[in-house]
Coordinates of C-alpha atoms in Angstrom, one line a residue:
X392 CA 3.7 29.1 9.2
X393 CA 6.4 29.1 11.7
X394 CA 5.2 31.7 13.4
X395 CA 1.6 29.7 14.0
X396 CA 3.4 26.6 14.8
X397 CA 5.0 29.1 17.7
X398 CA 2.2 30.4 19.2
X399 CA 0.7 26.7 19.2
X400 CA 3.5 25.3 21.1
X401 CA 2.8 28.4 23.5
X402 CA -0.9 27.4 23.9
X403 CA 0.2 23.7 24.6
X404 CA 3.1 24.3 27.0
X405 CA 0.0 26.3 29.2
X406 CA -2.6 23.6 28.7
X407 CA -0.3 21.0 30.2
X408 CA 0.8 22.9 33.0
X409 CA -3.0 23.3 33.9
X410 CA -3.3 19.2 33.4
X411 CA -0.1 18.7 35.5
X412 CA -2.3 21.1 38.3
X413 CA -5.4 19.4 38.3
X414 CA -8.0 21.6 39.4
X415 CA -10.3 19.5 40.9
X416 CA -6.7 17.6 42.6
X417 CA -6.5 21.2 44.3
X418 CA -9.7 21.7 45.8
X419 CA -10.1 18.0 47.0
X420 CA -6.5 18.6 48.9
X421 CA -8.4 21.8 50.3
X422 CA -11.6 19.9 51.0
X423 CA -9.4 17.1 53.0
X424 CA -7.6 19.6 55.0
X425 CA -10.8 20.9 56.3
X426 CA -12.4 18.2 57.0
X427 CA -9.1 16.8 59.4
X428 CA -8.9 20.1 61.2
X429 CA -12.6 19.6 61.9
X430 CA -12.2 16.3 63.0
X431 CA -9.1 16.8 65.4
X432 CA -10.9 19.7 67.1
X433 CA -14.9 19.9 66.0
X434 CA -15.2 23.1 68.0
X435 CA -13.3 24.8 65.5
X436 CA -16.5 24.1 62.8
X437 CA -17.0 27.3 62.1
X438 CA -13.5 28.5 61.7
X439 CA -12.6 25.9 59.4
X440 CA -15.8 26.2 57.3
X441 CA -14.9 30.0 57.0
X442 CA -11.3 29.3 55.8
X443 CA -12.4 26.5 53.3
X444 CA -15.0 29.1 51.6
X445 CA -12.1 31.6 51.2
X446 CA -9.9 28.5 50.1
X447 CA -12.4 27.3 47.7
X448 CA -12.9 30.8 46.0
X449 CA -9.4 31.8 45.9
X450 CA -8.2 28.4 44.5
X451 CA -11.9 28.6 42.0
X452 CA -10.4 32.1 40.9
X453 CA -7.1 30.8 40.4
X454 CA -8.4 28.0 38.4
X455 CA -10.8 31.0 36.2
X456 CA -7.6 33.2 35.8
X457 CA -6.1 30.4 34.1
X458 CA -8.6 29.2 32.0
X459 CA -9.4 32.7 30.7
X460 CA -5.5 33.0 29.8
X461 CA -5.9 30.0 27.7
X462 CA -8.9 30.6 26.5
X463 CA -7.9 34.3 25.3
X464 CA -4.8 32.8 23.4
X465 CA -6.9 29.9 21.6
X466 CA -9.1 33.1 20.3
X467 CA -6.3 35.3 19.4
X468 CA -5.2 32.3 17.5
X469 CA -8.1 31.3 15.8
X470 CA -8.3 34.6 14.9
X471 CA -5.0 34.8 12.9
X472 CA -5.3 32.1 11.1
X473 CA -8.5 32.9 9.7
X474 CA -6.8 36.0 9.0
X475 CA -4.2 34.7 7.3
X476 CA -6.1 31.9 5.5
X477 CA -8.8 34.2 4.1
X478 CA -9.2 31.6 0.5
X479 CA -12.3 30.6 0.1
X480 CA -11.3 26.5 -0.4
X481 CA -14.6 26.2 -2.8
X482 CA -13.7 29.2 -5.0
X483 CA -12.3 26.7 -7.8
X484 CA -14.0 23.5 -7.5
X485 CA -16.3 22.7 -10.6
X486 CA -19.4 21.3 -8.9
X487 CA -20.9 20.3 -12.1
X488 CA -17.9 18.4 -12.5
X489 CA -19.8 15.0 -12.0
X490 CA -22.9 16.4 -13.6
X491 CA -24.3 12.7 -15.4
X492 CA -21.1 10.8 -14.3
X493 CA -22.1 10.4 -10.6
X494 CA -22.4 6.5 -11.7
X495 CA -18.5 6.6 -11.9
X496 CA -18.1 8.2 -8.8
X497 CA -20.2 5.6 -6.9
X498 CA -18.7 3.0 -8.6
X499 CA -15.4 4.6 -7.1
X500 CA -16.4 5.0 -3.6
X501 CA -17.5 1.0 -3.5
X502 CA -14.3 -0.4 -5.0
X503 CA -12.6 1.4 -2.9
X504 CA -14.1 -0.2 0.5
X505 CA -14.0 -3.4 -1.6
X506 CA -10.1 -3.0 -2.0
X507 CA -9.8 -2.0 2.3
X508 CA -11.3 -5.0 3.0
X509 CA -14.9 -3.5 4.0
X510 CA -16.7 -6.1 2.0
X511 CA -20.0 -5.4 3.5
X512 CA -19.8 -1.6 3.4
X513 CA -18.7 -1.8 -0.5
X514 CA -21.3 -3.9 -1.1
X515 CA -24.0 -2.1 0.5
X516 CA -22.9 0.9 -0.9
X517 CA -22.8 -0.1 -4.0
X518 CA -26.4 -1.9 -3.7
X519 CA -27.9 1.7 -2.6
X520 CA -26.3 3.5 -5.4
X521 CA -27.6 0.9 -7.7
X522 CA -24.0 0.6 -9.6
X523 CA -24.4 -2.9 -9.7
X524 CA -27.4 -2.6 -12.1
X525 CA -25.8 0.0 -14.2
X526 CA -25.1 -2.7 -16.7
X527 CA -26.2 -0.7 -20.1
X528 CA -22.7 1.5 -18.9
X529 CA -20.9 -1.2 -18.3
X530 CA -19.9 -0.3 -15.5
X531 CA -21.2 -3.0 -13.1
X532 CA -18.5 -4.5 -10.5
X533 CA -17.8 -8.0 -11.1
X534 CA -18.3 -10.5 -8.6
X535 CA -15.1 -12.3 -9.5
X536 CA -12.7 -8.8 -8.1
X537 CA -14.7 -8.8 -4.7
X538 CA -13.7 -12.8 -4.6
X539 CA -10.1 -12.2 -5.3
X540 CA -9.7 -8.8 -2.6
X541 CA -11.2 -11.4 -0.3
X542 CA -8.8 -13.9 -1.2
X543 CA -6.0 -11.3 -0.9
X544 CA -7.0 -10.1 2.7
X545 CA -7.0 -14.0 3.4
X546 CA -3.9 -14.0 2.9
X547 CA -2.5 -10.9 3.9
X548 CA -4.2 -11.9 7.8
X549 CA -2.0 -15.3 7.4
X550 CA 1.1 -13.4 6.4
X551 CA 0.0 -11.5 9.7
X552 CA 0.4 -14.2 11.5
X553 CA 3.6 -15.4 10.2
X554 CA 1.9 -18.0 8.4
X555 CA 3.4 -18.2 4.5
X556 CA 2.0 -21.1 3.2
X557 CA -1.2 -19.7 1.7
X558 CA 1.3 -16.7 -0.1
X559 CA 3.6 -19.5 -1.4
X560 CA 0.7 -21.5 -2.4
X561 CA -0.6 -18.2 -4.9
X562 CA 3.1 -16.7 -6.0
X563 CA 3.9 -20.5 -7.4
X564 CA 0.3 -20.6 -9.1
X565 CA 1.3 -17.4 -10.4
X566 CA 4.6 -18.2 -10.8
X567 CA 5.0 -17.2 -15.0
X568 CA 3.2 -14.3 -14.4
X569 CA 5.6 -12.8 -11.9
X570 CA 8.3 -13.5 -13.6
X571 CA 7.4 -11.6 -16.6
X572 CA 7.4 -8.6 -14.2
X573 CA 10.7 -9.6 -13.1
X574 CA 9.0 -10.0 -9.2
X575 CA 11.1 -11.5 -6.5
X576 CA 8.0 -12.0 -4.3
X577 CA 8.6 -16.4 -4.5
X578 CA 11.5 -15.9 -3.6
X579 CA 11.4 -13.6 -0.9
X580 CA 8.9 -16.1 0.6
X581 CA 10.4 -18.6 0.3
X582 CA 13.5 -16.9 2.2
X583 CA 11.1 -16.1 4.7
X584 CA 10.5 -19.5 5.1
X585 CA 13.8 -20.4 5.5
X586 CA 14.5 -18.1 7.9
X587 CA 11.8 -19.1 10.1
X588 CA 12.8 -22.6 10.2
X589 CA 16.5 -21.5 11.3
X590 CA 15.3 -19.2 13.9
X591 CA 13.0 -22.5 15.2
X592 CA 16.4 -24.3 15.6
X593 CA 15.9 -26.5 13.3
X594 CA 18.8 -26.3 10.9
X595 CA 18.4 -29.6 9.0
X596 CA 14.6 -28.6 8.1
X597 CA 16.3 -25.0 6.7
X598 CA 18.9 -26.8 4.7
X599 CA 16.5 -29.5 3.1
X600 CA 14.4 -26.4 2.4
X601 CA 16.4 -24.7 1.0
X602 CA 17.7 -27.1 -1.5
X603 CA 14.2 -28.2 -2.5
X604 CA 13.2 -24.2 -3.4
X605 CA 16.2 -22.2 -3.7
X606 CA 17.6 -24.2 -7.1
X607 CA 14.6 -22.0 -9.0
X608 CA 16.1 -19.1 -8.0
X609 CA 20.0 -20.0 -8.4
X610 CA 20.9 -17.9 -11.4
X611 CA 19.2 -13.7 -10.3
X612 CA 19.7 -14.6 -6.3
X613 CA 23.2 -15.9 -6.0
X614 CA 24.8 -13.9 -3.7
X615 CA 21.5 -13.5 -1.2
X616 CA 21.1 -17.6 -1.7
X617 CA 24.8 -17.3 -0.6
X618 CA 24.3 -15.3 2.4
X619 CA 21.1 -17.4 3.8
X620 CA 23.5 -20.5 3.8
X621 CA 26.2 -18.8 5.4
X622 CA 24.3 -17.1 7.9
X623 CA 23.5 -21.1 9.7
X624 CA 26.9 -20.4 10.8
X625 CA 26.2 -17.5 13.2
X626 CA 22.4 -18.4 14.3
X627 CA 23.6 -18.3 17.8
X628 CA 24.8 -14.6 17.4
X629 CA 23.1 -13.4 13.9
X630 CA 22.6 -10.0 15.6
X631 CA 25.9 -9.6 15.8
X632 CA 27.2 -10.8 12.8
X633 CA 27.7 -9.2 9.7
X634 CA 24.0 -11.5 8.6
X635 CA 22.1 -9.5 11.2
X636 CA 19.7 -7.5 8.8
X637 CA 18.3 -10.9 7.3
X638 CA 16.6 -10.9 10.9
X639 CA 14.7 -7.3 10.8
X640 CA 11.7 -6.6 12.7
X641 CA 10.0 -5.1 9.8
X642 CA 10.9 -8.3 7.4
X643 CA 7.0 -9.7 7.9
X644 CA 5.7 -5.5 6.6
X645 CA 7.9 -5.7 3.4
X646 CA 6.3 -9.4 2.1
X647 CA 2.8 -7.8 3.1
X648 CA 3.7 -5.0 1.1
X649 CA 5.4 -7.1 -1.8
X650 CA 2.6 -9.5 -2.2
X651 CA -0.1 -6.6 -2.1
X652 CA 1.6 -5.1 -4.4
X653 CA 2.1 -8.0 -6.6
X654 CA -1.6 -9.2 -6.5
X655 CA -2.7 -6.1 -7.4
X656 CA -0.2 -5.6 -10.6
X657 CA -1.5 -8.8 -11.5
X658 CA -5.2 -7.9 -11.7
X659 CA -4.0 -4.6 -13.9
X660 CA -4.6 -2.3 -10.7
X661 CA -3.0 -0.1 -8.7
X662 CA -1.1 -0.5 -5.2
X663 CA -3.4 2.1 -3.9
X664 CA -7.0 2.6 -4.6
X665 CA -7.5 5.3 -7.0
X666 CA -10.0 7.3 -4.3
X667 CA -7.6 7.4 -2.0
X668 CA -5.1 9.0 -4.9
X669 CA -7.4 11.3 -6.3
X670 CA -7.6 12.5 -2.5
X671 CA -4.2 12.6 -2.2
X672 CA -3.1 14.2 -5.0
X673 CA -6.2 16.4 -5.1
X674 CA -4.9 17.8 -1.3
X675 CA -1.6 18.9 -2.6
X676 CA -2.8 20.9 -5.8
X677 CA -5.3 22.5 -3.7
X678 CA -3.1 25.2 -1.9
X679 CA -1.9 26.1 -5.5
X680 CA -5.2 25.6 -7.4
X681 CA -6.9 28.6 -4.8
X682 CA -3.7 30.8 -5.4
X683 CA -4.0 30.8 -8.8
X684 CA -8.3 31.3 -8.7
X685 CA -7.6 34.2 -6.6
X686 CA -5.3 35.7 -8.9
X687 CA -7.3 34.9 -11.8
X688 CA -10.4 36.4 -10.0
X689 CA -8.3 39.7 -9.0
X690 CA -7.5 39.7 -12.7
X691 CA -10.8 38.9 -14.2
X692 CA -9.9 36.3 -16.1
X693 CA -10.6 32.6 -16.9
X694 CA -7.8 29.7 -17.6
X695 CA -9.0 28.5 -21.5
X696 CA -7.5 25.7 -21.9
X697 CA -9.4 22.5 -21.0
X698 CA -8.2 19.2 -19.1
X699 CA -5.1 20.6 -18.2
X700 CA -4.0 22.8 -15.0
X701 CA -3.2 25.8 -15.3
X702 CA -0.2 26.0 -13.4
X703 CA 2.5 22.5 -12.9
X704 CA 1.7 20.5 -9.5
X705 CA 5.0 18.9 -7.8
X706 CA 4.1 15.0 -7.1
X707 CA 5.4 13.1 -4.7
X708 CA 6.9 9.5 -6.6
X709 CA 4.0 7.1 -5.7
X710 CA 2.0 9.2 -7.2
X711 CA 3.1 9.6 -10.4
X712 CA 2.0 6.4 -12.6
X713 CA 2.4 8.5 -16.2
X714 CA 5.5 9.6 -18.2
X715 CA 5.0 13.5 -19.2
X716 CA 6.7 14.4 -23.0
X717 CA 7.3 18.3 -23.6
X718 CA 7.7 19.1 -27.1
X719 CA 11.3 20.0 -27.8
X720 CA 10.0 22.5 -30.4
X721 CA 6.9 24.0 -29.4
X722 CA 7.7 23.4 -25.8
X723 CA 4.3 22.2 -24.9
X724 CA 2.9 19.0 -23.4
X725 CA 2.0 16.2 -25.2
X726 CA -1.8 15.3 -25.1
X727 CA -4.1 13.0 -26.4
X728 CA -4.8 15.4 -29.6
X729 CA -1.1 16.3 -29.9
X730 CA 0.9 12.9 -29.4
X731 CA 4.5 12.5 -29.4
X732 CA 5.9 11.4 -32.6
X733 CA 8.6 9.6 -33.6
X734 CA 10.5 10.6 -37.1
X735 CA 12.6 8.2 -39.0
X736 CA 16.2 9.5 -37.1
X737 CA 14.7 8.2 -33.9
X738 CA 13.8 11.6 -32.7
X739 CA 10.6 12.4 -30.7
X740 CA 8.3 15.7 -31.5
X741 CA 4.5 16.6 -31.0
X742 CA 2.3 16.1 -33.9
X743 CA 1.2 19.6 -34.4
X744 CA 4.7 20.7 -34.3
X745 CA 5.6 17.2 -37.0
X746 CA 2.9 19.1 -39.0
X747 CA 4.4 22.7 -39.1
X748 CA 7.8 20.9 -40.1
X749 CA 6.1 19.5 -43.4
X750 CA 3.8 22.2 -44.1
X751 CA 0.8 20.1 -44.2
X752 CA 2.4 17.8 -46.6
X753 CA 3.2 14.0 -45.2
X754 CA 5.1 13.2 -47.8
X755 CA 7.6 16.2 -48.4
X756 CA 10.8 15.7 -46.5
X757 CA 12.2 18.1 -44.2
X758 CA 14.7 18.1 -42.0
X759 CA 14.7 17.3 -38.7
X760 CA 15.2 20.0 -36.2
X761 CA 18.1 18.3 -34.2
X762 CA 19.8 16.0 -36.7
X763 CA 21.1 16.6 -40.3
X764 CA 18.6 13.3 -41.2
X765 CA 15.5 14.3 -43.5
X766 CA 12.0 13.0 -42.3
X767 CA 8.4 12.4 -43.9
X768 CA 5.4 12.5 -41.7
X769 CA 4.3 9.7 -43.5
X770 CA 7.1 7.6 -41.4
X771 CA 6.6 9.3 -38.2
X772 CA 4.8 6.5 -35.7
X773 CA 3.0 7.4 -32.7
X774 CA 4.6 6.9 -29.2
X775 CA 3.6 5.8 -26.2
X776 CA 5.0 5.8 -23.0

């Protein structure tokens, strides 16, 4: 890869030096330079005419010559990377993969304008791929999720605007709920507030605020509650002052992100539409997924195992929204069919392996492979994490 991102930076350093000489720049200045010699002295028409056609061609030939030169390195480059990349990028996608299940695949595509905000593209979509009358699947979209992403772009274009009261009008009617998930979104608007009233100048406002909505939040925000009161001291030099990060530019992106993130939890979703992950995820297992279909080709062989890749994927962290349980025994990972369970002693093993340690038998006792504690089957209780 280095050497292609080279030769590119080769190819642009010569197509800005043709854009810093303009070619048409250089035969206007030619034109004009004519056309003044001909006016000072119009007997010298025909001389000047002469010179201005072997002008024009030299400067048209200049101009070719350089084109050609960039043109003959685009192609040479082209050309290596298709020699390079010579993977064919449908060689292992299933296309019967959807075969009877396109229904859930439309349904997809039209939340996932829904939850951008393109209300009337989601819903026309999702009109022309008749997914709204696919109601013997169950699998029609509610009218009540389209009313609450409207009603979370609402506010997320307030919040744009610096305007918090319609955010602290939901976190408070939604107050118990947050705080089961341990959110500090209330509270970080209402900081937010606060903040905006100091920087108003109006200090008094702040400190009524404050104590009217900060006594909520006294006993997990003590020491920020702290700093928000001692800050009034230094609003006339916050930047300077050890308070300064309370004023960050990018204080109004991190509540839109919080409160997205937030009203999405609470309707049991993802932060990110589930297209856009699939996309995602789906663009960084491709590189690997033609590798291995290449090989496997070369080979002649076939990957047996279904619903599982045939080689591990690296994730990035927001994409990962699953723990993954390797059998300590048998080494393999856990799946639906072959769950992790847990024995008496608190340790954690597949079920296929649980059923080679008993033999079959739930209720002999056997011992368990890393403590000196005996186990039944019997006891052993699914996990889930």
């Amino acid at each position: 890869m280095d050497t292609f991102i080279k030769d590119y930076d080769k190819i642009l350093k010569k197509h800005s030096a043709l854009e810093t000489n303009d070619p048409l720049d250089r035969l206007i200045a030619v034109v004009n330079e004519a056309r003044e010699k001909i006016r000072a002295d119009p007997s010298s028409v025909n001389t000047s005419l002469a010179a201005l056609g072997k002008s024009v061609k030299s400067a048209s030939q200049t101009i070719s010559d350089e084109h050609k030169e960039v043109q003959s390195a685009l192609t040479k480059y082209s050309k290596a990377i298709d020699k390079k990349f010579t993977a064919e990028a449908m060689s292992p996608i299933n296309l019967h993969a959807f075969d009877n299940r396109q229904h859930i695949l439309r349904k997809t595509i039209a939340l996932h304008y829904i939850r951008q905000g393109n209300f009337e593209i989601g819903d026309t979509f999702a009109k022309a791929s008749r997914v709204l009358s696919v109601k013997e699947a169950g699998l029609d979209i509610p009218d009540t999720i389209r009313h609450q992403f409207v009603e979370m772009f609402d506010i997320v274009a307030s919040l744009k605007e610096n305007n918090l009261e319609p955010a602290l009008q939901w976190a408070k009617r939604h107050g118990n709920e947050l705080e089961k998930r341990s959110s500090t979104l209330e509270f970080k608007l209402h900081r937010q507030k606060f903040l905006q009233l100091l920087e108003a100048r109006q200090t008094q406002e702040a400190i009524a605020y404050a104590r009217e909505n900060f006594k909520d939040f006294g006993a997990r925000h003590t020491q920020e509650i702290a700093r928000l009161m001692c800050c009034i001291l230094y609003m006339d030099r916050i930047n300077s002052s050890p308070y300064s990060d309370l004023t960050t530019a990018n204080s109004s992106d991190d509540i839109q992100h919080m409160f997205t993130r937030d009203f999405c939890r609470l309707l049991g979703l993802s932060y990110e539409s589930p297209l856009y992950v699939s996309l995602t995820v789906g663009t960084q297992a491709l590189p690997k997924i033609i590798k291995v279909a290449s090989i496997m080709k070369a080979k002649k062989t076939e990957w047996s195992q279904e619903s599982e890749m045939p080689v591990e994927i690296p994730l990035t962290d927001d994409t990962k929204f699953h723990s993954i349980f390797a059998c300590p025994v048998s080494k393999e990972q856990a799946t639906e069919e072959n769950p992790p369970m847990m024995m008496a002693c608190g340790h954690v093993v597949c079920k296929e392996s649980l059923n080679k340690l008993c033999r079959g038998n739930t209720t002999q006792r056997f011992k368990c492979p890393y403590c000196p504690i005996e186990a039944m089957a019997s006891q052993a209780k699914n996990v889930y994490f």
